[in-house]
Structures are given as C-alpha cells and as structure tokens.
C-alpha cells in the first residue's frame, strides 16, 4: 500500500482497477467524466475502454461483457441514467455473472446539469443495491466492495458519488500493483434460460430479487458500511455522502452532543442498523442530498416498530428542499437542532461585490458564427430555434438569443417537429452538436423524414465533444483505445435516412453561411445544414484582429451583435482583447465600416 494525492474520480477509477476491472464504458458527462479517462490513462493493455455513443449503448456493452464473467464498470451522470434506464430495468432481472458497477455521478445544485436527480430513488425503483461514498478515500475502497457484492449476488449495483466527492482531492491509500485483484473472465456460456428475458423468467427473478434485497438489508446493517457513532446523546444525525463530512466537521467545531448514523448503502436500506441508531436517540436530524430518502426510511422504521421519535429534515423544513448542502448550511442546521450557539465569525468589511460572469461561448467559437448566420438569414421571418445539450446551449444568451427551447439530449429535433405541426407558418430549426447527433438525434432525424416534417436540422460540427472535455466520438475517427478508425460521416448518415438536401458550410465565412441558410431553409420537408468548423480550443489561435480607430465609428455593432468576449470596451470604445482573440474573423465581417482587420481576414 502507498499514498497518492487523487481526485475523487481518479480514486474511483484506481479502485475499480484494483478490483480487477476488465471493461469500462460510458458517455461523458460532468461530474463523472474523469473516471473513464483515468482508467484509460492507467490502461496497461489488459483493459478495454470505450466512450460509447450514449449511456444505453455503454450499459448494454457492459452487460454483455459481464455475462462473460468480466468485471465491468459503466460511467455516466445522473441524467444519463435516464437514457440507460431501459436496459437497466431488464438487467436488474437478468443479472450478471461478473461484477458490474454502474457509476452514476449525481450533481446537486445543479452545477452543470439540466436537473437535480437523486439516484438513490432509481436504486429503489430498479431494486438494485446502491453504494454512496462520503469521501475520496471511501470512494476508492467502496467501489472495490461494490464489485465484490455485485459478483457475489449476481447483480449489477449502482455507485453514486456526488460532485463534491467526484471533484474533491485527498491523500488516498491505494494498493500496490501486486496487491490488486486480477479477474480472468470465463467467457460466455450459452444458457437461454438465464440470458433471454421472458415473462416467466422475470416473475421468478422478481421473487428472488425481493428475497435477496431483504437479506441484503441485514447484511448491509452488519457490514460496517453504515456505521453509528454513539456518544450517548439524546439527539442524532442521520446523513450520507459528502454531507457526512460536513456534519462531522460541524459537530467537532460546535462540540455538539449528537450520535451520528452514516448511511453508506441507501438501498436496500440497512433497517437493523437504523433501528439500533433510533433506539439510542429521541430526535433525529436527517442531512442529505438531494431528496429525503433517509428521512422517509427512518419515519417508516419508526412506524413499523412503534417508536416515538421526532424525525426532522427536508420534510419538516429543517434542511433546504433543493440544492446542495455546504459546510456552513450544515453547521447552521446542526447548531439550531442542538441548541448550540454558532461561533463568532469575523466578517470582512467593505468587501466589493464579485463581478458578474455569465457563461458565454468562447472567443472564436464557431457556434457563435453559426447562430449569427441563421439569425441574419431569418431576420424578419417567423422562426423558432430549438436547442439541445452542449456548449451551444449558451446560444440562448444575449445578444445572440438563439435558443428558444432546450429539454434534453436530442430532444430539439423532435420538438421542432412538434412545433411545426401546430405553427405551420413558422420556420422550425433544430440545432444539435456533432456528438449529440450521434448520441441521440439520429432517431429524431429518422422520425422527421418518416413523418413528413417541415424543418431545418442544423448540425454544429466542431469535431469534438467540447462541453465535457473534448472526448472522441464516431465522427472524430479515433477511439479511447487509441485506434484510428473510419469517421462516421454525418452527411452520409442523413442522406442514408432520407434527408435529400444536406449542405456543409464554414460558419466563419459569414456570407456563404447566410446564403446557405436562406437557400436550404426555403426548401420544403426535412433539410440539413452542417456548420463545420473545429472547436476554437483545439486549434492554434491565429493573429488577433485589429481595430482601426480612424475607421471605427464606435457603433458597437461588433459588441452588440456578437457578444464575443474577445471584444471589450476600453475608454468608451471597442477594443480587441489579444489574450482571448483567436483571429476567427467574424467581427471583421460584421463591421459595416471595414474597421476591423487582421486575423483570418488577412491570412
């Protein structure tokens, strides 16, 4: 054993490798992304690593490998579990042969997600065991335990870290290479009575699952994964995950007399351990993210065993109903619960307010040019612009104001169709990135062609999965195993499903882009425009633009139309921020006085 300073996600990956991981697949999504990437970087050639086209594909691939006796891990964020839920529900009944851990990183806040979702509910819904680490070290240790339980009970298990565990750093005790478990898969053994799901199999499996989970509740109570810290107090705190760390810190600082129950396996709920905890206290404060899962379980246990205990938490207003907990919010809640005075904290006086920094598209981002081209082409026409999940969601910000709807990955293509069926005089556009196109928009395109929609599909192809850290996808021509493969051609895919008009244009050539939008959008039926230009972060920046102050009339058109962070105001006039400008040349094409030169314009 030795110590290393690791991010939580890196610790999870290292723990999985120490558990004998054979296959890891997933789809990138903050806060889970670094788990798979760390596994790939640590690959000695014995591990198969894959960024799949979406979470459903990743889970199904992992299932197939687990049928062979491989230890597999599938990674995603909480909204990705929605995509994978179809195979997940059936896999819960079928089971696995090798250990299979489905890592679902929850994002309380939410910090970088469409929704706040609590995967502990999904565990109960799918009847799958769930592990909930509270620290970086525990994440490393617990994922190894999760593989052991998965293999022992022949079931996939859910592993649910949250953002602050995923992205926190700590000194972690890790195994040396010779201490790591080596798993040797047996291979697939044909057995239709086990691997082919039928109603009779499902009925029998359901009965077995209920019996197994009842037993696991007792096993988890005795496992040490749900410890009770007993100080002989009349009040207790029930908590989990990172909130456990906050609670311990607050209790130590406040010197508050409380017992603490840490729930490391929220499903099946460790009822016997909970009963032991409840018998030692009179009042309980439940501190959890996101939903009152522990609070409801403890209330149920009190009712089942006739215990008269006061259970407080989200349902009673003692803990906020939404958002993530913090050290300060937990400290205040515990102080109020225990009638303990908060320590005096000196506040700095005259602290200036933090500057407002709304998220914006990067300087030189081709998506800005794409949105502006469509906006210019459709000026004065009744149009609707359906967005999607990715960097380009930021096209909703002023001054672009080009995202009218955004629901979930791939939804924009179908939403545009729905709007078009009702508002028939509206020009409907659906914007989707290249990675999202492969992940979940292809079926929408097929649906549009089949059902005779009238819409324009706009694919913003920047040749990467930019939002989550530039992971490869089928259109990039490379895999996480380092293979160079044939690129999947978006144009060929669209034409193959029946889209007759598909044009590709460089969005940074503004005139050509505007002309393309006017021409293509005027055609009936389903048509597509591919705005193809690489992500600004991935290419070497060109010469920054230059503003000729003799020609500049200070109309601020470059600022007011584009909102590019590379153009700033200095001494009341537009100026180029050289440290940000990539020389894309879009501003020079917008300026009516030919006052902006340099950059792409003069290369």
Short mmCIF file of N, CA and C in Angstrom, two decimals, residues 66-69 90-91 93-99 150-156 186-198 201-202 205:
data_model
loop_
_atom_site.label_atom_id
_atom_site.label_comp_id
_atom_site.label_asym_id
_atom_site.label_seq_id
_atom_site.Cartn_x
_atom_site.Cartn_y
_atom_site.Cartn_z
N UNK A 66 -20.16 -8.49 -18.85
CA UNK A 66 -20.42 -9.08 -17.53
C UNK A 66 -21.03 -10.47 -17.66
N UNK A 67 -21.80 -10.71 -18.74
CA UNK A 67 -22.32 -12.06 -19.00
C UNK A 67 -21.18 -13.07 -19.16
N UNK A 68 -20.02 -12.57 -19.60
CA UNK A 68 -18.86 -13.43 -19.84
C UNK A 68 -18.02 -13.64 -18.58
N UNK A 69 -18.42 -12.99 -17.49
CA UNK A 69 -17.64 -13.10 -16.26
C UNK A 69 -16.64 -11.98 -16.08
N UNK A 90 -34.30 -4.12 -17.14
CA UNK A 90 -34.31 -5.54 -17.51
C UNK A 90 -33.09 -6.26 -16.96
N UNK A 91 -31.95 -5.57 -16.94
CA UNK A 91 -30.73 -6.19 -16.44
C UNK A 91 -30.84 -6.51 -14.96
N UNK A 93 -33.32 -7.77 -13.59
CA UNK A 93 -33.98 -9.08 -13.54
C UNK A 93 -33.07 -10.20 -14.07
N UNK A 94 -32.34 -9.91 -15.14
CA UNK A 94 -31.47 -10.91 -15.75
C UNK A 94 -30.27 -11.21 -14.86
N UNK A 95 -29.66 -10.16 -14.33
CA UNK A 95 -28.47 -10.32 -13.51
C UNK A 95 -27.20 -10.45 -14.35
N UNK A 96 -26.08 -10.66 -13.69
CA UNK A 96 -24.78 -10.74 -14.37
C UNK A 96 -23.98 -11.88 -13.76
N UNK A 97 -22.91 -12.23 -14.45
CA UNK A 97 -22.00 -13.26 -13.93
C UNK A 97 -20.77 -12.62 -13.31
N UNK A 98 -20.18 -11.67 -14.03
CA UNK A 98 -19.07 -10.92 -13.46
C UNK A 98 -19.58 -9.73 -12.69
N UNK A 99 -18.73 -9.14 -11.87
CA UNK A 99 -19.14 -7.95 -11.13
C UNK A 99 -19.38 -6.79 -12.07
N UNK A 150 -21.52 -7.21 -6.06
CA UNK A 150 -22.13 -7.45 -7.36
C UNK A 150 -21.89 -8.88 -7.82
N UNK A 151 -20.64 -9.32 -7.72
CA UNK A 151 -20.30 -10.66 -8.19
C UNK A 151 -20.90 -11.73 -7.28
N UNK A 152 -20.89 -11.48 -5.97
CA UNK A 152 -21.41 -12.46 -5.03
C UNK A 152 -22.91 -12.69 -5.23
N UNK A 153 -23.64 -11.60 -5.48
CA UNK A 153 -25.10 -11.70 -5.59
C UNK A 153 -25.59 -11.74 -7.04
N UNK A 154 -24.66 -11.71 -8.00
CA UNK A 154 -25.03 -11.84 -9.40
C UNK A 154 -25.91 -10.72 -9.91
N UNK A 155 -25.64 -9.51 -9.44
CA UNK A 155 -26.48 -8.37 -9.82
C UNK A 155 -25.64 -7.14 -10.13
N UNK A 156 -26.05 -6.33 -11.08
CA UNK A 156 -25.40 -5.03 -11.21
C UNK A 156 -25.69 -4.20 -9.97
N UNK A 186 -14.44 -16.06 -17.61
CA UNK A 186 -14.64 -17.40 -18.11
C UNK A 186 -15.03 -17.40 -19.58
N UNK A 187 -15.73 -16.36 -20.01
CA UNK A 187 -16.28 -16.33 -21.36
C UNK A 187 -17.76 -16.61 -21.33
N UNK A 188 -18.43 -16.39 -22.43
CA UNK A 188 -19.88 -16.55 -22.48
C UNK A 188 -20.25 -18.03 -22.56
N UNK A 189 -21.15 -18.42 -21.68
CA UNK A 189 -21.66 -19.79 -21.68
C UNK A 189 -23.13 -19.74 -22.07
N UNK A 190 -23.48 -20.38 -23.16
CA UNK A 190 -24.85 -20.34 -23.66
C UNK A 190 -25.81 -20.95 -22.64
N UNK A 191 -26.86 -20.18 -22.32
CA UNK A 191 -27.88 -20.64 -21.39
C UNK A 191 -29.12 -19.76 -21.57
N UNK A 192 -29.94 -20.05 -22.58
CA UNK A 192 -31.11 -19.22 -22.86
C UNK A 192 -32.05 -19.07 -21.66
N UNK A 193 -32.07 -20.04 -20.78
CA UNK A 193 -32.96 -19.94 -19.61
C UNK A 193 -32.49 -18.86 -18.65
N UNK A 194 -31.23 -18.42 -18.80
CA UNK A 194 -30.71 -17.37 -17.93
C UNK A 194 -30.60 -16.03 -18.63
N UNK A 195 -30.16 -16.03 -19.88
CA UNK A 195 -29.81 -14.77 -20.53
C UNK A 195 -30.90 -14.23 -21.45
N UNK A 196 -31.96 -14.96 -21.68
CA UNK A 196 -33.04 -14.50 -22.55
C UNK A 196 -34.25 -14.14 -21.68
N UNK A 197 -34.63 -12.87 -21.68
CA UNK A 197 -35.68 -12.43 -20.77
C UNK A 197 -37.06 -12.78 -21.33
N UNK A 198 -37.84 -13.49 -20.51
CA UNK A 198 -39.22 -13.86 -20.82
C UNK A 198 -40.07 -13.59 -19.58
N UNK A 201 -39.42 -15.97 -16.68
CA UNK A 201 -38.12 -15.71 -16.05
C UNK A 201 -38.21 -14.47 -15.17
N UNK A 202 -38.88 -13.43 -15.67
CA UNK A 202 -38.98 -12.17 -14.94
C UNK A 202 -39.75 -12.35 -13.63
N UNK A 205 -37.51 -14.16 -11.29
CA UNK A 205 -36.42 -13.26 -10.89
C UNK A 205 -36.91 -12.21 -9.90
#
